[in-house]
């Protein structure tokens, strides 16, 4: 319900009154905080990305960017072994997901999603009037794909799941696609590069899979806002139809050039992903030694709960020390968990030291 008095909110559409918008993790204004709350990459973007973007800063900014992002889509097609008409690009994967909800998941039957998952999905359901059915995670907070075999208007899940980081195998995804032949299954791979196998390789085989990825996490470009979707051309065409009814130019000239450079700089990408993975495993061991239990994360964050100390109290005490982590309240089952992004080696050291002092 609106926080404005009824007099002022009378200008709002009935739809706006109903919305429960997503609340992103805090982006604090203080620069000296250790920021481990929104799964950003501690490594800077590739220097080649910065150079490619710099090249765009000139007279050509007078002109609109390529509305079809032809070169970027071709680059992503070559990278994944698909064709350009099997690639869609948008302003961050959040925008790509929003278009998928409207274009492909609205079928008068409930959309299946895990009950503990990316909290933007229910928000898009509210925005587009899609009924949802939250499928409970198993006792150990993993997804069991056999639970997704009921009548539905589509399926969406992150792989690895957020905020647990638990990964499904490609075989499990295949099972999910086979069990839902007449519905689109969206696999949100925001964190796939930190240890998973991408379902993009299933695109030629399955006409119902849409794989969504982002440059925000594994390519250190959350600020650039570039996301993609991969699927057979009939699915991509549906996304294009929505996009071209909404904003023809979602990606600026800098974003398109920077994204191409990011995909092309494979060495830097592999090096930084590996460094994040090594740091994740080290931090996991250190936190276990301090009495934390955790899910098995294959993402760039850990999802942890302490054997005796309350999660909210830990988060508040860390904040006092200038360290920000995320406490999610979407389900009582995870109310005593914290999601901690993998920071740089020195940030993780500061975190471990602060936790040692605290515990
Ligand atoms: C599971 C998942 N999907 C999608 C996104 C959106 O990423 P972006 O819009 O930055 O591409 C996030 C961001 O945290 C996420 O956790």
mmCIF file of C-alpha atoms and ligand atoms in Angstrom:
data_model
loop_
_atom_site.group_PDB
_atom_site.id
_atom_site.type_symbol
_atom_site.label_atom_id
_atom_site.label_comp_id
_atom_site.label_asym_id
_atom_site.label_seq_id
_atom_site.Cartn_x
_atom_site.Cartn_y
_atom_site.Cartn_z
ATOM 1 C CA UNK A 1 0.000 0.000 0.000
ATOM 2 C CA UNK A 2 1.117 3.533 -0.693
ATOM 3 C CA UNK A 3 2.972 5.478 1.970
ATOM 4 C CA UNK A 4 1.562 8.726 0.578
ATOM 5 C CA UNK A 5 -1.658 10.074 1.901
ATOM 6 C CA UNK A 6 -4.622 9.136 -0.271
ATOM 7 C CA UNK A 7 -4.844 12.633 -1.596
ATOM 8 C CA UNK A 8 -1.409 12.583 -3.238
ATOM 9 C CA UNK A 9 -1.446 8.954 -4.314
ATOM 10 C CA UNK A 10 -4.672 9.530 -6.243
ATOM 11 C CA UNK A 11 -2.447 10.145 -9.275
ATOM 12 C CA UNK A 12 -1.133 6.595 -9.115
ATOM 13 C CA UNK A 13 -2.582 3.908 -11.337
ATOM 14 C CA UNK A 14 -4.355 1.050 -9.518
ATOM 15 C CA UNK A 15 -1.432 -1.165 -10.588
ATOM 16 C CA UNK A 16 1.134 1.035 -8.824
ATOM 17 C CA UNK A 17 -0.841 0.839 -5.595
ATOM 18 C CA UNK A 18 -0.542 -2.945 -5.731
ATOM 19 C CA UNK A 19 3.200 -3.234 -6.415
ATOM 20 C CA UNK A 20 5.768 -4.496 -3.884
ATOM 21 C CA UNK A 21 9.030 -3.354 -5.519
ATOM 22 C CA UNK A 22 12.353 -5.153 -5.152
ATOM 23 C CA UNK A 23 14.720 -3.679 -2.573
ATOM 24 C CA UNK A 24 18.340 -3.983 -3.765
ATOM 25 C CA UNK A 25 21.218 -4.506 -1.356
ATOM 26 C CA UNK A 26 22.537 -1.298 0.139
ATOM 27 C CA UNK A 27 25.017 0.732 -1.958
ATOM 28 C CA UNK A 28 26.589 2.706 0.900
ATOM 29 C CA UNK A 29 27.958 6.164 0.203
ATOM 30 C CA UNK A 30 30.935 5.639 2.554
ATOM 31 C CA UNK A 31 33.898 4.585 0.415
ATOM 32 C CA UNK A 32 35.975 2.801 3.055
ATOM 33 C CA UNK A 33 33.454 0.051 3.789
ATOM 34 C CA UNK A 34 34.205 -3.591 3.082
ATOM 35 C CA UNK A 35 31.248 -4.234 0.830
ATOM 36 C CA UNK A 36 30.268 -7.907 0.788
ATOM 37 C CA UNK A 37 26.498 -7.530 0.327
ATOM 38 C CA UNK A 38 25.663 -7.480 -3.412
ATOM 39 C CA UNK A 39 27.966 -10.097 -4.969
ATOM 40 C CA UNK A 40 30.053 -7.642 -6.940
ATOM 41 C CA UNK A 41 33.428 -8.867 -8.136
ATOM 42 C CA UNK A 42 36.401 -7.546 -6.129
ATOM 43 C CA UNK A 43 38.587 -7.469 -9.263
ATOM 44 C CA UNK A 44 38.455 -4.407 -11.524
ATOM 45 C CA UNK A 45 37.067 -4.767 -15.062
ATOM 46 C CA UNK A 46 39.559 -5.792 -17.748
ATOM 47 C CA UNK A 47 41.687 -2.859 -18.957
ATOM 48 C CA UNK A 48 40.611 -3.803 -22.485
ATOM 49 C CA UNK A 49 37.014 -3.062 -21.500
ATOM 50 C CA UNK A 50 37.943 0.380 -20.242
ATOM 51 C CA UNK A 51 39.922 1.120 -23.423
ATOM 52 C CA UNK A 52 37.051 -0.013 -25.666
ATOM 53 C CA UNK A 53 34.610 2.195 -23.767
ATOM 54 C CA UNK A 54 36.986 5.146 -23.889
ATOM 55 C CA UNK A 55 37.040 4.803 -27.686
ATOM 56 C CA UNK A 56 33.318 5.488 -27.732
ATOM 57 C CA UNK A 57 33.585 8.803 -25.921
ATOM 58 C CA UNK A 58 33.623 11.204 -28.849
ATOM 59 C CA UNK A 59 31.545 12.696 -31.578
ATOM 60 C CA UNK A 60 29.734 9.415 -32.247
ATOM 61 C CA UNK A 61 27.796 9.858 -29.009
ATOM 62 C CA UNK A 62 25.568 12.217 -31.024
ATOM 63 C CA UNK A 63 24.246 9.131 -32.745
ATOM 64 C CA UNK A 64 22.010 6.425 -31.343
ATOM 65 C CA UNK A 65 23.695 3.080 -30.710
ATOM 66 C CA UNK A 66 22.932 0.018 -32.845
ATOM 67 C CA UNK A 67 19.422 -0.950 -31.652
ATOM 68 C CA UNK A 68 20.096 -4.583 -32.535
ATOM 69 C CA UNK A 69 23.552 -4.736 -30.884
ATOM 70 C CA UNK A 70 24.574 -6.771 -33.938
ATOM 71 C CA UNK A 71 28.287 -6.974 -33.215
ATOM 72 C CA UNK A 72 27.795 -7.872 -29.552
ATOM 73 C CA UNK A 73 25.251 -10.568 -30.371
ATOM 74 C CA UNK A 74 27.567 -12.007 -32.993
ATOM 75 C CA UNK A 75 30.402 -12.001 -30.461
ATOM 76 C CA UNK A 76 28.238 -13.847 -27.899
ATOM 77 C CA UNK A 77 27.068 -16.280 -30.572
ATOM 78 C CA UNK A 78 30.663 -17.168 -31.489
ATOM 79 C CA UNK A 79 31.554 -17.474 -27.809
ATOM 80 C CA UNK A 80 28.746 -19.943 -27.083
ATOM 81 C CA UNK A 81 28.701 -21.770 -30.431
ATOM 82 C CA UNK A 82 25.181 -20.484 -31.194
ATOM 83 C CA UNK A 83 23.894 -18.154 -33.908
ATOM 84 C CA UNK A 84 23.191 -14.425 -33.507
ATOM 85 C CA UNK A 85 19.421 -14.998 -33.777
ATOM 86 C CA UNK A 86 19.712 -17.202 -30.671
ATOM 87 C CA UNK A 87 21.069 -14.309 -28.595
ATOM 88 C CA UNK A 88 19.228 -11.441 -26.896
ATOM 89 C CA UNK A 89 20.893 -8.582 -24.999
ATOM 90 C CA UNK A 90 19.496 -6.123 -22.491
ATOM 91 C CA UNK A 91 20.220 -3.557 -19.812
ATOM 92 C CA UNK A 92 21.413 -5.964 -17.127
ATOM 93 C CA UNK A 93 19.981 -9.450 -16.732
ATOM 94 C CA UNK A 94 17.211 -7.958 -14.589
ATOM 95 C CA UNK A 95 15.808 -6.295 -17.700
ATOM 96 C CA UNK A 96 16.260 -9.481 -19.742
ATOM 97 C CA UNK A 97 14.405 -11.432 -17.041
ATOM 98 C CA UNK A 98 11.606 -8.841 -16.949
ATOM 99 C CA UNK A 99 11.094 -9.216 -20.702
ATOM 100 C CA UNK A 100 11.114 -13.015 -20.341
ATOM 101 C CA UNK A 101 8.361 -12.814 -17.722
ATOM 102 C CA UNK A 102 6.199 -10.736 -20.037
ATOM 103 C CA UNK A 103 7.068 -12.482 -23.298
ATOM 104 C CA UNK A 104 7.277 -16.133 -22.309
ATOM 105 C CA UNK A 105 6.024 -16.896 -18.801
ATOM 106 C CA UNK A 106 2.537 -15.402 -18.780
ATOM 107 C CA UNK A 107 0.143 -18.261 -19.517
ATOM 108 C CA UNK A 108 -2.704 -18.147 -16.996
ATOM 109 C CA UNK A 109 -1.159 -20.915 -14.927
ATOM 110 C CA UNK A 110 1.259 -20.509 -12.020
ATOM 111 C CA UNK A 111 4.933 -19.950 -12.705
ATOM 112 C CA UNK A 112 7.024 -22.435 -10.729
ATOM 113 C CA UNK A 113 10.037 -21.094 -8.828
ATOM 114 C CA UNK A 114 11.967 -22.183 -5.728
ATOM 115 C CA UNK A 115 10.567 -20.757 -2.468
ATOM 116 C CA UNK A 116 14.068 -19.565 -1.587
ATOM 117 C CA UNK A 117 15.475 -17.877 -4.653
ATOM 118 C CA UNK A 118 16.160 -14.543 -6.343
ATOM 119 C CA UNK A 119 13.639 -12.212 -4.757
ATOM 120 C CA UNK A 120 13.074 -10.238 -7.962
ATOM 121 C CA UNK A 121 11.018 -13.093 -9.488
ATOM 122 C CA UNK A 122 7.932 -12.543 -7.299
ATOM 123 C CA UNK A 123 8.221 -8.809 -8.004
ATOM 124 C CA UNK A 124 7.987 -9.405 -11.774
ATOM 125 C CA UNK A 125 5.016 -11.686 -11.136
ATOM 126 C CA UNK A 126 3.337 -8.776 -9.360
ATOM 127 C CA UNK A 127 4.216 -6.348 -12.142
ATOM 128 C CA UNK A 128 2.932 -8.549 -14.962
ATOM 129 C CA UNK A 129 0.049 -10.187 -13.093
ATOM 130 C CA UNK A 130 1.521 -13.696 -13.208
ATOM 131 C CA UNK A 131 0.403 -16.201 -10.602
ATOM 132 C CA UNK A 132 3.342 -17.889 -8.867
ATOM 133 C CA UNK A 133 3.810 -21.230 -7.172
ATOM 134 C CA UNK A 134 6.805 -21.376 -4.855
ATOM 135 C CA UNK A 135 8.238 -24.894 -4.741
ATOM 136 C CA UNK A 136 9.932 -25.577 -1.387
ATOM 137 C CA UNK A 137 13.632 -26.365 -1.435
ATOM 138 C CA UNK A 138 14.543 -29.727 0.084
ATOM 139 C CA UNK A 139 15.514 -29.947 3.753
ATOM 140 C CA UNK A 140 19.168 -29.306 2.854
ATOM 141 C CA UNK A 141 18.218 -26.160 0.867
ATOM 142 C CA UNK A 142 18.824 -27.773 -2.538
ATOM 143 C CA UNK A 143 16.469 -27.879 -5.543
ATOM 144 C CA UNK A 144 14.928 -31.249 -6.417
ATOM 145 C CA UNK A 145 13.890 -31.045 -10.086
ATOM 146 C CA UNK A 146 11.348 -33.851 -9.611
ATOM 147 C CA UNK A 147 9.289 -31.295 -7.630
ATOM 148 C CA UNK A 148 8.778 -29.255 -10.843
ATOM 149 C CA UNK A 149 6.520 -31.733 -12.601
ATOM 150 C CA UNK A 150 3.131 -30.176 -11.928
ATOM 151 C CA UNK A 151 0.914 -28.089 -14.230
ATOM 152 C CA UNK A 152 2.523 -24.711 -14.754
ATOM 153 C CA UNK A 153 2.810 -21.667 -17.000
ATOM 154 C CA UNK A 154 6.609 -21.867 -16.990
ATOM 155 C CA UNK A 155 9.537 -22.524 -14.683
ATOM 156 C CA UNK A 156 12.282 -20.173 -13.520
ATOM 157 C CA UNK A 157 15.243 -20.873 -11.294
ATOM 158 C CA UNK A 158 18.759 -19.581 -10.824
ATOM 159 C CA UNK A 159 21.607 -22.033 -11.341
ATOM 160 C CA UNK A 160 23.542 -21.847 -9.080
ATOM 161 C CA UNK A 161 20.609 -20.864 -6.897
ATOM 162 C CA UNK A 162 20.748 -17.560 -5.058
ATOM 163 C CA UNK A 163 21.194 -17.101 -2.139
ATOM 164 C CA UNK A 164 22.283 -20.693 -1.460
ATOM 165 C CA UNK A 165 24.871 -21.044 -4.265
ATOM 166 C CA UNK A 166 23.791 -24.689 -4.699
ATOM 167 C CA UNK A 167 24.405 -25.937 -8.237
ATOM 168 C CA UNK A 168 22.267 -28.259 -10.366
ATOM 169 C CA UNK A 169 24.004 -30.558 -12.856
ATOM 170 C CA UNK A 170 23.336 -30.307 -16.561
ATOM 171 C CA UNK A 171 21.605 -33.681 -16.305
ATOM 172 C CA UNK A 172 19.171 -32.277 -13.751
ATOM 173 C CA UNK A 173 18.444 -29.301 -16.038
ATOM 174 C CA UNK A 174 17.884 -31.702 -18.917
ATOM 175 C CA UNK A 175 15.369 -33.607 -16.745
ATOM 176 C CA UNK A 176 13.552 -30.351 -15.978
ATOM 177 C CA UNK A 177 13.350 -29.446 -19.684
ATOM 178 C CA UNK A 178 12.138 -32.896 -20.670
ATOM 179 C CA UNK A 179 9.429 -32.860 -17.986
ATOM 180 C CA UNK A 180 8.065 -29.488 -19.216
ATOM 181 C CA UNK A 181 8.057 -29.782 -23.024
ATOM 182 C CA UNK A 182 5.284 -27.230 -23.569
ATOM 183 C CA UNK A 183 6.515 -24.593 -21.171
ATOM 184 C CA UNK A 184 9.517 -22.274 -21.208
ATOM 185 C CA UNK A 185 12.096 -23.057 -18.554
ATOM 186 C CA UNK A 186 14.293 -20.073 -17.686
ATOM 187 C CA UNK A 187 17.698 -20.884 -16.209
ATOM 188 C CA UNK A 188 19.165 -17.757 -14.626
ATOM 189 C CA UNK A 189 22.920 -18.265 -14.766
ATOM 190 C CA UNK A 190 24.058 -15.046 -13.072
ATOM 191 C CA UNK A 191 26.703 -17.043 -11.138
ATOM 192 C CA UNK A 192 27.424 -19.949 -13.503
ATOM 193 C CA UNK A 193 31.046 -18.956 -14.226
ATOM 194 C CA UNK A 194 32.165 -19.596 -10.646
ATOM 195 C CA UNK A 195 32.074 -23.374 -11.009
ATOM 196 C CA UNK A 196 29.045 -24.544 -12.985
ATOM 197 C CA UNK A 197 28.408 -25.910 -16.448
ATOM 198 C CA UNK A 198 26.238 -23.641 -18.601
ATOM 199 C CA UNK A 199 22.948 -24.810 -20.095
ATOM 200 C CA UNK A 200 23.691 -22.763 -23.240
ATOM 201 C CA UNK A 201 24.893 -26.048 -24.740
ATOM 202 C CA UNK A 202 21.318 -27.401 -24.414
ATOM 203 C CA UNK A 203 19.862 -24.649 -26.626
ATOM 204 C CA UNK A 204 20.197 -26.529 -29.945
ATOM 205 C CA UNK A 205 18.563 -29.599 -28.379
ATOM 206 C CA UNK A 206 15.625 -28.028 -26.466
ATOM 207 C CA UNK A 207 13.113 -25.559 -27.926
ATOM 208 C CA UNK A 208 11.909 -24.589 -24.426
ATOM 209 C CA UNK A 209 15.085 -23.449 -22.670
ATOM 210 C CA UNK A 210 16.032 -19.816 -22.139
ATOM 211 C CA UNK A 211 19.406 -19.265 -20.470
ATOM 212 C CA UNK A 212 20.016 -15.843 -18.923
ATOM 213 C CA UNK A 213 23.488 -14.530 -18.072
ATOM 214 C CA UNK A 214 25.101 -11.257 -16.993
ATOM 215 C CA UNK A 215 28.391 -9.364 -17.129
ATOM 216 C CA UNK A 216 27.732 -8.055 -13.611
ATOM 217 C CA UNK A 217 29.369 -10.824 -11.596
ATOM 218 C CA UNK A 218 32.077 -12.851 -13.355
ATOM 219 C CA UNK A 219 33.162 -9.967 -15.613
ATOM 220 C CA UNK A 220 33.245 -7.300 -12.878
ATOM 221 C CA UNK A 221 30.816 -5.053 -14.759
ATOM 222 C CA UNK A 222 27.792 -4.577 -12.492
ATOM 223 C CA UNK A 223 27.973 -0.853 -13.236
ATOM 224 C CA UNK A 224 27.793 -1.295 -17.020
ATOM 225 C CA UNK A 225 24.371 -3.041 -16.981
ATOM 226 C CA UNK A 226 24.648 -5.735 -19.639
ATOM 227 C CA UNK A 227 22.753 -9.026 -19.577
ATOM 228 C CA UNK A 228 21.990 -11.686 -22.191
ATOM 229 C CA UNK A 229 19.598 -14.490 -23.003
ATOM 230 C CA UNK A 230 20.294 -17.552 -25.145
ATOM 231 C CA UNK A 231 17.531 -19.649 -26.676
ATOM 232 C CA UNK A 232 16.176 -20.863 -29.980
ATOM 233 C CA UNK A 233 15.177 -18.067 -32.351
ATOM 234 C CA UNK A 234 11.415 -18.313 -31.670
ATOM 235 C CA UNK A 235 12.063 -17.499 -27.979
ATOM 236 C CA UNK A 236 14.469 -14.690 -28.843
ATOM 237 C CA UNK A 237 11.934 -13.219 -31.260
ATOM 238 C CA UNK A 238 9.378 -13.026 -28.424
ATOM 239 C CA UNK A 239 11.899 -11.100 -26.289
ATOM 240 C CA UNK A 240 12.685 -8.771 -29.214
ATOM 241 C CA UNK A 241 9.009 -8.032 -29.694
ATOM 242 C CA UNK A 242 8.674 -6.955 -26.049
ATOM 243 C CA UNK A 243 11.958 -5.029 -26.096
ATOM 244 C CA UNK A 244 10.982 -3.138 -29.251
ATOM 245 C CA UNK A 245 7.669 -2.245 -27.655
ATOM 246 C CA UNK A 246 9.502 -0.808 -24.644
ATOM 247 C CA UNK A 247 12.966 0.637 -25.432
ATOM 248 C CA UNK A 248 14.756 0.219 -28.767
ATOM 249 C CA UNK A 249 18.146 1.237 -27.367
ATOM 250 C CA UNK A 250 18.687 -0.503 -24.035
ATOM 251 C CA UNK A 251 22.463 -0.695 -24.481
ATOM 252 C CA UNK A 252 24.553 2.434 -24.986
ATOM 253 C CA UNK A 253 27.509 2.615 -27.372
ATOM 254 C CA UNK A 254 29.918 2.265 -24.427
ATOM 255 C CA UNK A 255 28.008 -0.721 -23.058
ATOM 256 C CA UNK A 256 28.074 -2.559 -26.385
ATOM 257 C CA UNK A 257 31.782 -1.880 -26.964
ATOM 258 C CA UNK A 258 32.721 -2.698 -23.360
ATOM 259 C CA UNK A 259 30.727 -5.928 -23.418
ATOM 260 C CA UNK A 260 32.454 -7.144 -26.588
ATOM 261 C CA UNK A 261 35.877 -6.407 -25.061
ATOM 262 C CA UNK A 262 34.879 -8.240 -21.858
ATOM 263 C CA UNK A 263 33.881 -11.374 -23.764
ATOM 264 C CA UNK A 264 37.004 -11.234 -25.891
ATOM 265 C CA UNK A 265 39.387 -10.896 -22.932
ATOM 266 C CA UNK A 266 39.089 -14.569 -22.054
ATOM 267 C CA UNK A 267 42.442 -14.756 -20.236
ATOM 268 C CA UNK A 268 41.516 -12.065 -17.731
ATOM 269 C CA UNK A 269 38.072 -13.596 -17.238
ATOM 270 C CA UNK A 270 39.465 -17.067 -16.541
ATOM 271 C CA UNK A 271 42.145 -15.702 -14.232
ATOM 272 C CA UNK A 272 39.741 -13.630 -12.107
ATOM 273 C CA UNK A 273 37.102 -16.385 -11.941
ATOM 274 C CA UNK A 274 39.710 -18.836 -10.720
ATOM 275 C CA UNK A 275 40.977 -16.357 -8.123
ATOM 276 C CA UNK A 276 37.411 -15.872 -6.839
ATOM 277 C CA UNK A 277 36.927 -19.632 -6.594
ATOM 278 C CA UNK A 278 40.179 -20.111 -4.660
ATOM 279 C CA UNK A 279 39.219 -17.278 -2.304
ATOM 280 C CA UNK A 280 35.727 -18.779 -1.823
ATOM 281 C CA UNK A 281 37.130 -22.143 -0.800
ATOM 282 C CA UNK A 282 39.644 -20.531 1.572
ATOM 283 C CA UNK A 283 37.004 -18.337 3.203
ATOM 284 C CA UNK A 284 34.658 -21.322 3.544
ATOM 285 C CA UNK A 285 37.318 -23.206 5.505
ATOM 286 C CA UNK A 286 38.082 -20.214 7.716
ATOM 287 C CA UNK A 287 34.398 -19.667 8.504
ATOM 288 C CA UNK A 288 33.850 -23.355 9.228
ATOM 289 C CA UNK A 289 36.709 -23.181 11.727
ATOM 290 C CA UNK A 290 34.830 -20.326 13.434
ATOM 291 C CA UNK A 291 31.668 -22.413 13.886
ATOM 292 C CA UNK A 292 29.750 -21.522 10.737
ATOM 293 C CA UNK A 293 27.747 -24.065 8.753
ATOM 294 C CA UNK A 294 27.023 -23.349 5.112
ATOM 295 C CA UNK A 295 25.458 -24.545 1.901
ATOM 296 C CA UNK A 296 27.757 -25.851 -0.819
ATOM 297 C CA UNK A 297 28.170 -22.672 -2.853
ATOM 298 C CA UNK A 298 29.427 -22.639 -6.424
ATOM 299 C CA UNK A 299 28.791 -18.895 -6.714
ATOM 300 C CA UNK A 300 30.800 -15.827 -5.665
ATOM 301 C CA UNK A 301 29.217 -15.793 -2.227
ATOM 302 C CA UNK A 302 28.807 -18.045 0.793
ATOM 303 C CA UNK A 303 25.506 -18.645 2.571
ATOM 304 C CA UNK A 304 26.311 -19.231 6.211
ATOM 305 C CA UNK A 305 24.695 -19.737 9.598
ATOM 306 C CA UNK A 306 26.517 -19.799 12.919
ATOM 307 C CA UNK A 307 26.102 -22.711 15.329
ATOM 308 C CA UNK A 308 25.328 -20.424 18.278
ATOM 309 C CA UNK A 309 25.313 -16.751 17.354
ATOM 310 C CA UNK A 310 22.345 -14.975 15.806
ATOM 311 C CA UNK A 311 22.748 -13.859 12.175
ATOM 312 C CA UNK A 312 21.205 -10.425 12.668
ATOM 313 C CA UNK A 313 23.509 -9.748 15.619
ATOM 314 C CA UNK A 314 26.550 -10.823 13.590
ATOM 315 C CA UNK A 315 25.538 -8.581 10.665
ATOM 316 C CA UNK A 316 25.029 -5.605 12.995
ATOM 317 C CA UNK A 317 28.374 -6.157 14.722
ATOM 318 C CA UNK A 318 30.167 -6.442 11.368
ATOM 319 C CA UNK A 319 28.518 -3.259 10.188
ATOM 320 C CA UNK A 320 29.968 -1.495 13.236
ATOM 321 C CA UNK A 321 33.369 -2.617 11.971
ATOM 322 C CA UNK A 322 32.623 -1.237 8.492
ATOM 323 C CA UNK A 323 31.854 -4.634 6.934
ATOM 324 C CA UNK A 324 28.516 -5.010 5.114
ATOM 325 C CA UNK A 325 26.976 -8.457 4.498
ATOM 326 C CA UNK A 326 23.406 -9.370 3.463
ATOM 327 C CA UNK A 327 20.682 -10.694 5.721
ATOM 328 C CA UNK A 328 17.676 -11.841 3.670
ATOM 329 C CA UNK A 329 14.225 -12.081 5.176
ATOM 330 C CA UNK A 330 12.305 -13.718 2.332
ATOM 331 C CA UNK A 331 11.694 -16.983 4.242
ATOM 332 C CA UNK A 332 11.765 -17.984 7.924
ATOM 333 C CA UNK A 333 13.886 -20.979 6.929
ATOM 334 C CA UNK A 334 16.836 -18.722 6.136
ATOM 335 C CA UNK A 335 16.306 -16.039 8.751
ATOM 336 C CA UNK A 336 19.406 -17.148 10.651
ATOM 337 C CA UNK A 337 21.633 -17.122 7.551
ATOM 338 C CA UNK A 338 23.907 -14.456 6.098
ATOM 339 C CA UNK A 339 24.972 -14.150 2.490
ATOM 340 C CA UNK A 340 28.577 -13.035 2.251
ATOM 341 C CA UNK A 341 30.055 -12.035 -1.120
ATOM 342 C CA UNK A 342 33.587 -13.172 -1.874
ATOM 343 C CA UNK A 343 35.741 -10.075 -1.526
ATOM 344 C CA UNK A 344 39.418 -9.531 -2.276
ATOM 345 C CA UNK A 345 41.983 -11.447 -0.199
ATOM 346 C CA UNK A 346 42.466 -8.449 2.093
ATOM 347 C CA UNK A 347 38.707 -7.864 2.491
ATOM 348 C CA UNK A 348 38.205 -11.519 3.413
ATOM 349 C CA UNK A 349 41.050 -11.247 5.940
ATOM 350 C CA UNK A 350 39.360 -8.223 7.540
ATOM 351 C CA UNK A 351 36.104 -10.161 7.695
ATOM 352 C CA UNK A 352 37.701 -13.204 9.308
ATOM 353 C CA UNK A 353 39.552 -11.047 11.824
ATOM 354 C CA UNK A 354 36.367 -9.154 12.733
ATOM 355 C CA UNK A 355 34.495 -12.458 13.177
ATOM 356 C CA UNK A 356 37.275 -13.858 15.355
ATOM 357 C CA UNK A 357 37.054 -10.790 17.601
ATOM 358 C CA UNK A 358 33.289 -11.075 17.721
ATOM 359 C CA UNK A 359 32.965 -14.789 18.352
HETATM 360 C C1 LIG B 1 20.140 -14.693 -9.465
HETATM 361 C C2 LIG B 1 20.311 -13.314 -10.046
HETATM 362 N N1 LIG B 1 19.827 -13.069 -11.258
HETATM 363 C C3 LIG B 1 19.960 -11.853 -11.824
HETATM 364 C C4 LIG B 1 20.592 -10.826 -11.164
HETATM 365 C C5 LIG B 1 20.641 -9.471 -11.819
HETATM 366 O O1 LIG B 1 21.885 -9.128 -12.283
HETATM 367 P P1 LIG B 1 22.123 -7.915 -13.268
HETATM 368 O O2 LIG B 1 20.822 -7.206 -13.464
HETATM 369 O O3 LIG B 1 23.144 -7.072 -12.607
HETATM 370 O O4 LIG B 1 22.607 -8.520 -14.548
HETATM 371 C C6 LIG B 1 21.125 -11.041 -9.896
HETATM 372 C C7 LIG B 1 21.794 -9.935 -9.182
HETATM 373 O O5 LIG B 1 22.197 -10.000 -8.077
HETATM 374 C C8 LIG B 1 20.975 -12.316 -9.319
HETATM 375 O O6 LIG B 1 21.438 -12.587 -8.088
#
